[in-house]
N, CA and C atoms as an extended XYZ file, in Angstrom:
567
Properties=species:S:1:pos:R:3:atomname:S:1:resname:S:1:resid:I:1 pbc="F F F"
N       -15.558       12.440      -23.684 N   MET     1
C       -14.596       12.435      -23.389 CA  MET     1
C       -13.980       11.030      -22.920 C   MET     1
N       -12.285       11.076      -23.331 N   ALA     2
C       -11.932        9.881      -22.780 CA  ALA     2
C       -11.665       10.413      -20.927 C   ALA     2
N       -11.886        9.072      -20.111 N   ALA     3
C       -11.356        8.871      -18.507 CA  ALA     3
C        -9.877        9.522      -19.376 C   ALA     3
N        -9.606       10.221      -17.528 N   ALA     4
C        -7.677       10.465      -17.695 CA  ALA     4
C        -7.284        9.322      -17.281 C   ALA     4
N        -5.480        8.947      -17.546 N   PRO     5
C        -4.846        8.148      -17.353 CA  PRO     5
C        -5.843        7.640      -16.080 C   PRO     5
N        -5.129        5.976      -15.919 N   LEU     6
C        -5.556        5.328      -14.896 CA  LEU     6
C        -3.757        5.795      -13.784 C   LEU     6
N        -4.164        5.702      -12.558 N   SER     7
C        -2.365        5.922      -11.343 CA  SER     7
C        -2.787        5.726      -10.375 C   SER     7
N        -2.454        3.922       -9.723 N   LEU     8
C        -3.160        3.732       -9.042 CA  LEU     8
C        -1.387        3.638       -8.355 C   LEU     8
N        -1.022        3.701       -6.865 N   ASN     9
C        -0.061        3.820       -5.959 CA  ASN     9
C        -0.631        2.960       -4.584 C   ASN     9
N         0.912        2.359       -4.200 N   VAL    10
C        -0.208        1.811       -2.495 CA  VAL    10
C         0.784        2.539       -1.759 C   VAL    10
N         0.619        2.862       -0.132 N   ALA    11
C         1.623        3.250        0.847 CA  ALA    11
C         1.347        1.443        1.920 C   ALA    11
N         2.048        1.626        2.153 N   LEU    12
C         2.393        1.073        3.904 CA  LEU    12
C         2.820        1.959        4.564 C   LEU    12
N         1.823        1.360        5.437 N   LEU    13
C         1.852        2.861        6.282 CA  LEU    13
C         1.832        2.712        7.656 C   LEU    13
N         2.417        3.274        8.678 N   HIS    14
C         3.555        2.345        9.673 CA  HIS    14
C         2.966        3.031       11.624 C   HIS    14
N         2.494        4.644       10.392 N   ASP    15
C         1.439        5.841       11.526 CA  ASP    15
C         0.741        5.817       11.917 C   ASP    15
N         0.321        6.567       12.966 N   GLY    16
C        -1.430        6.704       12.654 CA  GLY    16
C        -2.301        4.800       13.128 C   GLY    16
N        -1.632        4.158       13.439 N   MET    17
C        -2.144        2.088       13.637 CA  MET    17
C        -2.842        2.546       15.236 C   MET    17
N        -3.405        2.181       15.031 N   VAL    18
C        -3.905        1.190       16.305 CA  VAL    18
C        -3.247       -0.326       17.072 C   VAL    18
N        -3.172       -0.426       18.071 N   ASP    19
C        -2.761       -1.853       18.872 CA  ASP    19
C        -3.467       -2.650       18.688 C   ASP    19
N        -3.695       -3.892       19.449 N   LYS    20
C        -5.147       -4.513       19.904 CA  LYS    20
C        -6.064       -4.044       20.608 C   LYS    20
N        -5.474       -3.337       21.762 N   THR    21
C        -5.777       -2.175       23.300 CA  THR    21
C        -6.881       -1.276       22.196 C   THR    21
N        -5.842       -0.926       20.767 N   GLY    22
C        -7.428        0.741       20.585 CA  GLY    22
C        -6.327        1.278       21.009 C   GLY    22
N        -4.938        1.067       21.507 N   LYS    23
C        -4.943        2.939       21.944 CA  LYS    23
C        -3.479        2.719       20.043 C   LYS    23
N        -3.477        4.010       20.027 N   LYS    24
C        -2.803        5.185       18.753 CA  LYS    24
C        -0.745        4.799       19.029 C   LYS    24
N        -0.146        3.855       18.424 N   VAL    25
C         1.197        3.715       17.794 CA  VAL    25
C         1.791        3.676       16.377 C   VAL    25
N         3.008        3.588       16.305 N   SER    26
C         3.722        3.546       15.342 CA  SER    26
C         4.333        1.477       15.178 C   SER    26
N         4.568        1.255       14.284 N   THR    27
C         4.807       -0.255       14.253 CA  THR    27
C         6.109        0.112       13.588 C   THR    27
N         6.892       -0.799       13.546 N   SER    28
C         8.256       -1.081       12.656 CA  SER    28
C         7.613       -2.058       11.252 C   SER    28
N         8.694       -1.569       10.687 N   VAL    29
C         8.699       -1.764        9.553 CA  VAL    29
C         9.368       -3.506        9.321 C   VAL    29
N         8.254       -4.403        8.116 N   THR    30
C         8.791       -5.446        8.341 CA  THR    30
C         9.527       -5.928        7.208 C   THR    30
N        10.902       -6.320        7.151 N   LEU    31
C        11.591       -6.419        5.202 CA  LEU    31
C        10.615       -7.044        4.226 C   LEU    31
N         9.771       -7.722        4.805 N   ILE    32
C         9.487       -9.019        3.774 CA  ILE    32
C         8.140       -8.577        3.237 C   ILE    32
N         7.429       -7.410        4.207 N   ASP    33
C         6.166       -6.644        3.270 CA  ASP    33
C         7.290       -5.414        2.651 C   ASP    33
N         8.312       -5.274        2.994 N   VAL    34
C         8.082       -4.314        1.885 CA  VAL    34
C         9.295       -5.092        0.644 C   VAL    34
N         9.029       -6.129        0.720 N   HIS    35
C         9.887       -7.172       -0.527 CA  HIS    35
C         8.721       -7.684       -1.232 C   HIS    35
N         6.941       -8.271       -0.405 N   ASP    36
C         6.354       -8.203       -1.224 CA  ASP    36
C         5.682       -7.978       -1.672 C   ASP    36
N         4.998       -6.995       -1.077 N   ILE    37
C         4.832       -5.950       -1.898 CA  ILE    37
C         5.107       -4.939       -3.003 C   ILE    37
N         6.259       -5.817       -3.074 N   SER    38
C         6.800       -4.329       -4.196 CA  SER    38
C         6.542       -5.737       -4.894 C   SER    38
N         6.624       -6.923       -5.438 N   ARG    39
C         6.485       -7.676       -6.326 CA  ARG    39
C         4.777       -7.837       -6.613 C   ARG    39
N         4.346       -7.864       -5.100 N   SER    40
C         2.241       -7.317       -5.532 CA  SER    40
C         2.461       -6.727       -6.293 C   SER    40
N         2.348       -5.772       -6.631 N   SER    41
C         2.533       -3.523       -6.862 CA  SER    41
C         3.133       -3.638       -8.637 C   SER    41
N         4.634       -4.644       -8.592 N   ARG    42
C         4.459       -4.179       -9.640 CA  ARG    42
C         4.114       -5.865      -10.552 C   ARG    42
N         3.331       -6.878      -10.494 N   THR    43
C         2.693       -7.516      -10.770 CA  THR    43
C         2.090       -6.740      -11.271 C   THR    43
N         0.992       -6.424      -10.499 N   TYR    44
C        -0.426       -5.284      -11.201 CA  TYR    44
C        -0.700       -3.795      -11.673 C   TYR    44
N         1.389       -3.404      -11.840 N   GLY    45
C         0.722       -2.307      -12.637 CA  GLY    45
C        -0.030       -1.020      -11.830 C   GLY    45
N         1.102       -1.331      -10.628 N   VAL    46
C         1.086       -0.332       -8.918 CA  VAL    46
C         2.522        0.942       -9.807 C   VAL    46
N         2.376        1.936       -9.985 N   ASP    47
C         2.811        3.504      -10.231 CA  ASP    47
C         3.921        3.669       -9.216 C   ASP    47
N         3.501        3.800       -8.405 N   SER    48
C         4.614        3.459       -6.618 CA  SER    48
C         4.070        3.053       -5.694 C   SER    48
N         4.819        1.926       -5.013 N   LEU    49
C         5.108        1.351       -3.714 CA  LEU    49
C         5.093        2.552       -2.441 C   LEU    49
N         4.524        3.451       -1.794 N   PHE    50
C         5.400        4.054       -0.942 CA  PHE    50
C         5.464        3.532        0.884 C   PHE    50
N         6.398        3.545        0.912 N   VAL    51
C         6.615        2.293        1.595 CA  VAL    51
C         6.796        4.209        3.008 C   VAL    51
N         5.476        4.733        4.026 N   ALA    52
C         5.768        5.537        5.464 CA  ALA    52
C         6.487        5.222        6.203 C   ALA    52
N         6.716        6.406        6.576 N   HIS    53
C         7.564        5.471        8.620 CA  HIS    53
C         7.915        7.250        9.089 C   HIS    53
N         7.830        7.436        9.802 N   PRO    54
C         7.678        8.891       10.724 CA  PRO    54
C         9.812        8.774       11.266 C   PRO    54
N        10.443        7.728       11.134 N   SER    55
C        11.650        7.362       12.092 CA  SER    55
C        12.480        7.224       10.711 C   SER    55
N        13.710        8.077       11.177 N   GLN    56
C        14.654        8.106       10.719 CA  GLN    56
C        15.769        6.068        9.837 C   GLN    56
N        15.252        5.808       10.694 N   THR    57
C        16.116        5.227       11.491 CA  THR    57
C        15.287        4.109       10.446 C   THR    57
N        14.157        4.089       10.389 N   MET    58
C        12.961        2.739        9.686 CA  MET    58
C        13.410        3.364        8.756 C   MET    58
N        13.193        4.156        7.820 N   ARG    59
C        13.532        4.337        6.241 CA  ARG    59
C        14.925        4.407        6.030 C   ARG    59
N        16.026        4.727        6.718 N   ALA    60
C        17.076        4.245        6.459 CA  ALA    60
C        17.269        2.715        6.507 C   ALA    60
N        16.681        1.527        7.111 N   LEU    61
C        16.484        0.739        6.697 CA  LEU    61
C        16.133        0.368        5.327 C   LEU    61
N        14.678        0.761        5.485 N   VAL    62
C        14.117        0.281        3.965 CA  VAL    62
C        15.109        0.435        3.179 C   VAL    62
N        15.380        1.564        2.237 N   ARG    63
C        16.720        2.483        1.567 CA  ARG    63
C        18.194        1.826        0.956 C   ARG    63
N        18.863        0.836        2.522 N   THR    64
C        19.759       -0.223        2.847 CA  THR    64
C        18.937       -1.638        2.336 C   THR    64
N        17.976       -1.610        1.656 N   VAL    65
C        17.800       -2.985        1.313 CA  VAL    65
C        17.451       -2.736        0.188 C   VAL    65
N        16.466       -1.302       -0.246 N   LYS    66
C        16.169       -1.369       -2.017 CA  LYS    66
C        17.894       -0.352       -2.480 C   LYS    66
N        17.933       -0.476       -2.320 N   ARG    67
C        20.094        0.212       -2.140 CA  ARG    67
C        20.695       -1.427       -2.763 C   ARG    67
N        20.443       -2.060       -2.268 N   HIS    68
C        21.520       -3.946       -2.174 CA  HIS    68
C        20.990       -4.284       -3.378 C   HIS    68
N        19.695       -3.974       -3.167 N   TRP    69
C        18.893       -4.793       -4.310 CA  TRP    69
C        19.203       -3.531       -6.188 C   TRP    69
N        19.671       -2.450       -5.480 N   ASP    70
C        19.261       -2.020       -6.738 CA  ASP    70
C        21.089       -1.901       -7.605 C   ASP    70
N        22.023       -1.488       -6.829 N   GLY    71
C        23.524       -2.004       -7.179 CA  GLY    71
C        24.593       -2.916       -6.752 C   GLY    71
N        23.588       -3.579       -5.530 N   ASP    72
C        24.642       -4.133       -4.512 CA  ASP    72
C        24.980       -5.387       -5.124 C   ASP    72
N        25.819       -6.875       -4.299 N   PHE    73
C        25.704       -7.592       -5.373 CA  PHE    73
C        24.019       -8.213       -5.342 C   PHE    73
N        22.953       -7.646       -4.947 N   GLY    74
C        21.594       -8.330       -5.465 CA  GLY    74
C        21.263       -7.941       -6.749 C   GLY    74
N        21.882       -6.648       -7.495 N   SER    75
C        20.973       -6.447       -8.341 CA  SER    75
C        21.527       -8.040       -9.529 C   SER    75
N        22.731       -8.362       -9.228 N   THR    76
C        22.883       -8.841      -10.251 CA  THR    76
C        22.282      -10.584      -10.273 C   THR    76
N        22.794      -10.818       -8.976 N   TYR    77
C        22.629      -12.228       -7.872 CA  TYR    77
C        21.087      -12.420       -8.516 C   TYR    77
N        19.483      -11.344       -7.971 N   ASN    78
C        18.144      -11.601       -8.505 CA  ASN    78
C        17.630      -10.393       -8.937 C   ASN    78
N        17.872       -9.845      -10.576 N   PRO    79
C        17.803       -9.155      -11.423 CA  PRO    79
C        15.926       -8.999      -11.033 C   PRO    79
N        15.543       -9.867      -10.655 N   ASN    80
C        13.449      -10.069      -10.827 CA  ASN    80
C        12.981       -9.450       -8.789 C   ASN    80
N        14.240       -8.729       -8.368 N   ARG    81
C        14.028       -8.086       -6.997 CA  ARG    81
C        14.258       -6.756       -7.047 C   ARG    81
N        15.165       -6.633       -7.995 N   GLN    82
C        15.656       -5.226       -8.362 CA  GLN    82
C        13.838       -4.835       -8.980 C   GLN    82
N        14.171       -5.341      -10.078 N   ASP    83
C        12.492       -5.263      -10.916 CA  ASP    83
C        11.505       -4.721      -10.096 C   ASP    83
N        10.750       -5.698       -8.708 N   ALA    84
C         9.757       -5.286       -8.353 CA  ALA    84
C        10.463       -4.616       -7.729 C   ALA    84
N        11.385       -3.916       -6.521 N   LEU    85
C        11.990       -2.993       -5.673 CA  LEU    85
C        11.933       -1.274       -6.802 C   LEU    85
N        11.822       -1.453       -7.934 N   SER    86
C        11.477       -0.056       -8.515 CA  SER    86
C        10.311        0.304       -8.364 C   SER    86
N         9.606       -0.349       -8.134 N   VAL    87
C         8.463        1.284       -7.545 CA  VAL    87
C         8.600        1.404       -6.905 C   VAL    87
N         9.580        1.038       -5.545 N   LEU    88
C         9.346        1.447       -4.036 CA  LEU    88
C        10.252        2.813       -3.953 C   LEU    88
N         9.203        3.663       -2.921 N   ASP    89
C         9.266        4.937       -3.249 CA  ASP    89
C         9.497        5.059       -1.157 C   ASP    89
N        10.228        4.983       -0.614 N   ILE    90
C        10.294        5.563        0.672 CA  ILE    90
C         9.953        7.262        1.141 C   ILE    90
N         9.268        7.359        1.936 N   VAL    91
C         8.849        8.744        2.488 CA  VAL    91
C         7.920        8.709        4.108 C   VAL    91
N         8.290       10.157        5.199 N   SER    92
C         7.480        9.749        5.924 CA  SER    92
C         6.288       10.086        6.681 C   SER    92
N         5.856       10.396        5.814 N   ASP    93
C         3.969        9.896        5.491 CA  ASP    93
C         3.218       10.053        4.815 C   ASP    93
N         2.079       10.443        4.899 N   LEU    94
C         0.718        9.659        4.067 CA  LEU    94
C         0.161       11.399        2.369 C   LEU    94
N         1.214       12.235        3.626 N   ASP    95
C         1.519       13.940        3.586 CA  ASP    95
C         2.495       13.735        2.137 C   ASP    95
N         3.742       13.081        2.679 N   GLU    96
C         4.394       12.870        1.280 CA  GLU    96
C         3.734       12.503       -0.238 C   GLU    96
N         3.404       11.593        0.299 N   ALA    97
C         2.619       10.362       -0.661 CA  ALA    97
C         2.074       11.223       -1.350 C   ALA    97
N         1.153       11.082       -1.338 N   ILE    98
C         0.132       12.973       -1.530 CA  ILE    98
C         0.766       13.158       -2.435 C   ILE    98
N         2.042       14.241       -1.895 N   MET    99
C         2.926       16.136       -2.354 CA  MET    99
C         2.797       14.980       -3.279 C   MET    99
N         3.929       13.786       -3.642 N   LYS   100
C         4.345       13.511       -4.493 CA  LYS   100
C         3.860       12.914       -5.770 C   LYS   100
N         2.264       12.327       -5.672 N   ILE   101
C         1.564       11.963       -6.199 CA  ILE   101
C         0.406       12.518       -7.407 C   ILE   101
N         0.408       14.078       -6.418 N   GLU   102
C        -0.306       15.285       -7.027 CA  GLU   102
C         0.909       16.076       -8.057 C   GLU   102
N         2.236       15.960       -7.674 N   LYS   103
C         3.523       16.851       -8.799 CA  LYS   103
C         3.491       15.952      -10.104 C   LYS   103
N         3.319       14.209       -9.569 N   ARG   104
C         3.681       13.335      -10.731 CA  ARG   104
C         2.523       13.421      -12.352 C   ARG   104
N         1.584       13.144      -11.158 N   THR   105
C         0.160       13.770      -11.980 CA  THR   105
C        -0.798       14.164      -12.607 C   THR   105
N        -0.421       15.319      -11.439 N   GLY   106
C        -1.327       17.494      -11.651 CA  GLY   106
C        -2.564       16.144      -11.479 C   GLY   106
N        -2.894       15.939      -10.100 N   ALA   107
C        -3.283       16.011       -9.158 CA  ALA   107
C        -3.501       14.885       -7.942 C   ALA   107
N        -5.054       15.487       -6.782 N   LEU   108
C        -4.754       14.721       -6.089 CA  LEU   108
C        -5.439       13.647       -6.524 C   LEU   108
N        -4.715       12.843       -5.498 N   PRO   109
C        -5.630       10.643       -5.124 CA  PRO   109
C        -6.314       11.550       -4.975 C   PRO   109
N        -7.072       10.036       -4.992 N   LYS   110
C        -8.400        9.548       -3.617 CA  LYS   110
C        -7.585        8.074       -3.512 C   LYS   110
N        -7.858        8.716       -2.069 N   LEU   111
C        -7.438        8.241       -0.839 CA  LEU   111
C        -8.300        5.940       -0.491 C   LEU   111
N        -8.518        5.135       -0.702 N   LEU   112
C        -9.108        3.860       -0.771 CA  LEU   112
C        -8.083        3.788        0.111 C   LEU   112
N        -9.381        2.948        1.098 N   ALA   113
C        -8.711        2.606        2.849 CA  ALA   113
C        -9.547        0.503        2.187 C   ALA   113
N        -8.205        0.704        2.947 N   THR   114
C        -9.151       -0.371        4.079 CA  THR   114
C        -8.490       -1.391        4.825 C   THR   114
N        -9.576       -2.004        5.328 N   SER   115
C        -9.513       -2.530        6.816 CA  SER   115
C       -10.094       -3.586        7.227 C   SER   115
N        -9.956       -5.247        7.947 N   ALA   116
C       -10.774       -5.874        8.363 CA  ALA   116
C       -11.902       -5.648        8.385 C   ALA   116
N       -11.719       -5.026        9.360 N   ARG   117
C       -13.685       -4.724       10.665 CA  ARG   117
C       -14.708       -3.968        9.432 C   ARG   117
N       -15.925       -4.811        8.808 N   ASP   118
C       -16.831       -3.998        8.208 CA  ASP   118
C       -18.029       -2.656        8.241 C   ASP   118
N       -18.500       -1.971        7.548 N   GLY   119
C       -18.866       -1.391        7.859 CA  GLY   119
C       -20.343       -0.683        6.911 C   GLY   119
N       -21.184       -0.228        6.925 N   ASP   120
C       -21.901        0.859        6.161 CA  ASP   120
C       -21.645        0.998        4.739 C   ASP   120
N       -20.258        1.789        5.164 N   ASP   121
C       -19.872        2.257        4.669 CA  ASP   121
C       -19.018        1.602        3.125 C   ASP   121
N       -18.586        0.805        3.639 N   ARG   122
C       -17.579       -0.013        2.650 CA  ARG   122
C       -18.206        0.246        1.279 C   ARG   122
N       -17.609       -0.449        0.321 N   ILE   123
C       -17.949       -0.212       -1.217 CA  ILE   123
C       -16.969       -1.500       -1.552 C   ILE   123
N       -17.433       -2.026       -2.307 N   SER   124
C       -17.020       -3.482       -2.933 CA  SER   124
C       -16.183       -3.398       -3.998 C   SER   124
N       -15.498       -4.042       -4.355 N   TYR   125
C       -14.934       -3.987       -5.047 CA  TYR   125
C       -14.792       -3.439       -7.015 C   TYR   125
N       -15.858       -4.514       -7.141 N   GLN   126
C       -16.109       -4.782       -8.055 CA  GLN   126
C       -17.070       -2.994       -8.210 C   GLN   126
N       -17.127       -2.674       -7.724 N   ASP   127
C       -17.667       -0.977       -7.707 CA  ASP   127
C       -16.703       -0.475       -7.693 C   ASP   127
N       -16.027       -0.201       -7.307 N   MET   128
C       -14.844        0.775       -6.679 CA  MET   128
C       -13.617        0.036       -8.020 C   MET   128
N       -13.514       -1.047       -8.709 N   ARG   129
C       -13.204       -1.228       -9.950 CA  ARG   129
C       -13.494       -0.854      -11.162 C   ARG   129
N       -15.070       -0.833      -10.780 N   GLN   130
C       -15.587        0.171      -11.895 CA  GLN   130
C       -15.439        1.405      -12.308 C   GLN   130
N       -15.390        1.784      -10.754 N   THR   131
C       -15.251        3.923      -10.656 CA  THR   131
C       -13.599        4.022      -11.336 C   THR   131
N       -12.515        3.395      -11.008 N   MET   132
C       -11.180        3.853      -11.722 CA  MET   132
C       -11.810        3.340      -13.236 C   MET   132
N       -11.819        2.471      -13.532 N   GLU   133
C       -11.747        2.120      -14.888 CA  GLU   133
C       -12.784        3.484      -16.038 C   GLU   133
N       -13.920        3.637      -15.482 N   ASP   134
C       -14.743        4.960      -16.237 CA  ASP   134
C       -13.821        6.010      -15.976 C   ASP   134
N       -13.819        6.537      -14.285 N   CYS   135
C       -12.800        7.874      -14.702 CA  CYS   135
C       -11.881        7.831      -14.391 C   CYS   135
N       -11.291        7.365      -14.095 N   GLY   136
C        -9.544        6.744      -14.224 CA  GLY   136
C        -9.029        8.108      -13.101 C   GLY   136
N        -7.841        8.400      -13.677 N   GLY   137
C        -7.761        9.484      -12.507 CA  GLY   137
C        -6.521        8.900      -11.472 C   GLY   137
N        -6.236        9.361       -9.959 N   SER   138
C        -5.622        8.574       -9.585 CA  SER   138
C        -5.478        8.688       -8.297 C   SER   138
N        -5.115        7.235       -7.208 N   TYR   139
C        -5.570        7.083       -6.316 CA  TYR   139
C        -4.589        5.882       -5.335 C   TYR   139
N        -4.702        6.085       -4.292 N   LEU   140
C        -3.845        5.924       -3.310 CA  LEU   140
C        -4.478        4.598       -2.692 C   LEU   140
N        -4.232        3.701       -2.584 N   LEU   141
C        -4.684        2.356       -2.100 CA  LEU   141
C        -3.927        2.808       -0.857 C   LEU   141
N        -4.034        2.545        1.079 N   MET   142
C        -3.776        2.557        1.937 CA  MET   142
C        -3.912        1.744        2.690 C   MET   142
N        -2.509        1.132        3.325 N   PHE   143
C        -2.738       -0.063        3.725 CA  PHE   143
C        -2.133        0.022        5.364 C   PHE   143
N        -2.665       -0.431        6.726 N   GLY   144
C        -2.434       -0.161        7.695 CA  GLY   144
C        -1.654       -1.141        8.305 C   GLY   144
N        -0.538       -0.821        9.940 N   THR   145
C         0.173       -2.297        9.788 CA  THR   145
C        -0.116       -2.266       10.930 C   THR   145
N         0.229       -3.385       12.278 N   GLY   146
C        -0.202       -3.586       13.423 CA  GLY   146
C        -1.447       -4.405       13.042 C   GLY   146
N        -2.637       -3.654       13.965 N   TRP   147
C        -3.965       -4.180       14.352 CA  TRP   147
C        -4.779       -3.139       12.906 C   TRP   147
N        -4.242       -2.247       11.657 N   GLY   148
C        -4.992       -1.690       11.511 CA  GLY   148
C        -5.165        0.159       11.950 C   GLY   148
N        -5.218        1.026       10.598 N   MET   149
C        -5.237        1.896       10.848 CA  MET   149
C        -5.996        2.960       11.678 C   MET   149
N        -5.487        3.594       13.041 N   GLY   150
C        -6.183        4.713       13.708 CA  GLY   150
C        -7.751        5.764       12.751 C   GLY   150
N        -8.272        6.396       14.161 N   PRO   151
C        -9.265        6.457       13.452 CA  PRO   151
C        -9.709        7.810       12.393 C   PRO   151
N        -8.076        8.885       12.550 N   GLU   152
C        -8.166        9.919       11.718 CA  GLU   152
C        -7.253        9.441       10.525 C   GLU   152
N        -6.674        8.732       10.410 N   LEU   153
C        -5.653        7.646        9.016 CA  LEU   153
C        -7.865        7.772        8.361 C   LEU   153
N        -8.174        6.221        9.138 N   MET   154
C        -9.223        6.543        8.012 CA  MET   154
C       -10.512        7.605        7.762 C   MET   154
N       -10.610        8.699        8.198 N   ALA   155
C       -11.972        9.334        8.364 CA  ALA   155
C       -10.475       10.027        7.057 C   ALA   155
N        -9.473       10.557        6.576 N   ARG   156
C        -9.404       10.216        5.258 CA  ARG   156
C        -9.786       10.232        4.231 C   ARG   156
N       -10.155        9.259        4.149 N   ALA   157
C       -10.670        7.965        2.855 CA  ALA   157
C       -10.932        8.905        2.159 C   ALA   157
N       -11.222        8.933        0.688 N   ASP   158
C       -12.334        9.434       -0.176 CA  ASP   158
C       -13.806        7.679       -0.362 C   ASP   158
N       -13.321        6.303       -0.046 N   HIS   159
C       -13.913        5.491       -0.122 CA  HIS   159
C       -13.285        4.353        0.989 C   HIS   159
N       -14.417        3.360        1.450 N   VAL   160
C       -13.111        2.234        2.249 CA  VAL   160
C       -14.003        0.999        1.627 C   VAL   160
N       -12.874        0.478        0.841 N   LEU   161
C       -13.219       -1.599        0.907 CA  LEU   161
C       -13.732       -2.055        1.293 C   LEU   161
N       -14.022       -3.019        1.529 N   LYS   162
C       -15.273       -4.487        1.849 CA  LYS   162
C       -13.911       -5.227        2.071 C   LYS   162
N       -13.883       -5.570        3.838 N   PRO   163
C       -13.111       -6.274        3.863 CA  PRO   163
C       -12.632       -7.336        3.484 C   PRO   163
N       -11.927       -8.067        3.182 N   ILE   164
C       -11.337      -10.075        2.441 CA  ILE   164
C       -12.219      -10.726        3.969 C   ILE   164
N       -12.654      -11.276        2.853 N   VAL   165
C       -12.958      -12.864        4.661 CA  VAL   165
C       -12.946      -13.687        3.828 C   VAL   165
N       -13.237      -14.878        4.098 N   GLY   166
C       -12.758      -16.358        4.282 CA  GLY   166
C       -14.298      -17.349        4.538 C   GLY   166
N       -14.127      -17.821        4.539 N   PRO   167
C       -15.701      -18.731        5.526 CA  PRO   167
C       -15.186      -19.428        6.195 C   PRO   167
N       -14.299      -18.825        6.962 N   THR   168
C       -14.365      -19.222        8.805 CA  THR   168
C       -14.296      -17.714        9.740 C   THR   168
N       -14.618      -17.881       10.900 N   GLU   169
C       -14.756      -16.512       11.044 CA  GLU   169
C       -13.216      -15.527       11.535 C   GLU   169
N       -11.988      -17.029       11.730 N   TYR   170
C       -10.435      -16.246       11.828 CA  TYR   170
C       -10.473      -14.985       10.794 C   TYR   170
N       -10.223      -13.669       10.711 N   ASN   171
C       -10.203      -13.190       10.176 CA  ASN   171
C        -8.518      -12.079       10.490 C   ASN   171
N        -7.327      -12.961       10.024 N   HIS   172
C        -6.724      -11.118       10.197 CA  HIS   172
C        -5.884      -11.772        9.381 C   HIS   172
N        -5.537      -11.855        8.427 N   LEU   173
C        -4.408      -11.157        7.582 CA  LEU   173
C        -3.441      -10.672        7.561 C   LEU   173
N        -1.316      -10.816        6.931 N   SER   174
C        -0.487      -10.314        6.603 CA  SER   174
C        -1.006       -9.467        5.466 C   SER   174
N        -0.497       -7.585        6.627 N   VAL   175
C        -0.637       -7.319        5.335 CA  VAL   175
C        -0.466       -7.661        4.274 C   VAL   175
N         0.572       -7.983        3.857 N   ARG   176
C         1.325       -8.490        2.156 CA  ARG   176
C        -0.025       -9.543        1.408 C   ARG   176
N        -0.200      -10.327        1.955 N   ALA   177
C        -1.880      -11.433        1.484 CA  ALA   177
C        -2.720      -10.174        1.027 C   ALA   177
N        -2.724       -9.263        2.673 N   ALA   178
C        -4.455       -8.423        1.443 CA  ALA   178
C        -4.215       -7.431        0.875 C   ALA   178
N        -2.675       -7.844        0.605 N   CYS   179
C        -2.256       -6.816       -0.626 CA  CYS   179
C        -2.943       -7.438       -1.929 C   CYS   179
N        -2.359       -8.356       -1.586 N   ALA   180
C        -1.755       -9.149       -3.113 CA  ALA   180
C        -3.226       -9.709       -3.997 C   ALA   180
N        -4.331       -9.800       -2.704 N   ILE   181
C        -6.241      -10.539       -2.909 CA  ILE   181
C        -6.379       -9.403       -3.917 C   ILE   181
N        -6.368       -7.817       -2.476 N   ILE   182
C        -6.945       -6.299       -3.161 CA  ILE   182
C        -6.675       -5.820       -4.741 C   ILE   182
N        -5.575       -6.516       -4.740 N   LEU   183
C        -5.136       -5.741       -6.469 CA  LEU   183
C        -5.579       -6.807       -7.328 C   LEU   183
N        -5.485       -7.845       -6.719 N   ASP   184
C        -5.970       -8.568       -7.847 CA  ASP   184
C        -7.652       -8.176       -8.026 C   ASP   184
N        -8.159       -7.924       -7.368 N   ARG   185
C        -9.720       -7.490       -7.533 CA  ARG   185
C        -9.702       -6.699       -7.858 C   ARG   185
N        -8.865       -5.538       -7.552 N   LEU   186
C        -8.899       -3.870       -8.240 CA  LEU   186
C        -8.337       -4.100       -9.868 C   LEU   186
N        -7.068       -4.585      -10.011 N   ARG   187
C        -6.579       -4.729      -11.864 CA  ARG   187
C        -6.284       -6.012      -12.202 C   ARG   187
N        -6.343       -7.461      -12.285 N   GLY   188
C        -6.612       -8.532      -12.098 CA  GLY   188
C        -7.582       -8.570      -13.706 C   GLY   188
N        -6.611       -9.546      -13.983 N   SER   189
C        -7.038       -9.888      -15.733 CA  SER   189
C        -8.505      -10.823      -15.758 C   SER   189
């Protein structure tokens, strides 16, 4: 029996994050993250990029940017940006993203968390890629902002990916850089 079609989705989360002291916070939307993660998502065949924020004002800001590139001057000035943002969906939280994926695919997605912190429960990119290719189905790759996802979000994950580690002790990639690297490891040719 053939595996179910693969549906990979990305969520850029802003609520339920932690700050550098470990306190639970909501972070602000960074528009360059929206642009760059949209471009990476489109490049690697992501079905939807969900930008999730509980603030109606922050969601409106992201909608304004999308509208600019969809139909305003931006759509003729840079059609590539319009194409990249075609995968963008603005939601209030992780659960809304999950519901939209379930409605589109007919199945709840497996939640894949990312973290700069290592642990015994982390899955390698090679193993996760093989699972996705062998089993198919829906996946939602969760990216945190600030100093990362809080324990409640991490606990919801079906799998936690190993951190990206360079050759130095410094380990503080931007979320947009981490997303590009992870998408390449999971979906690159």
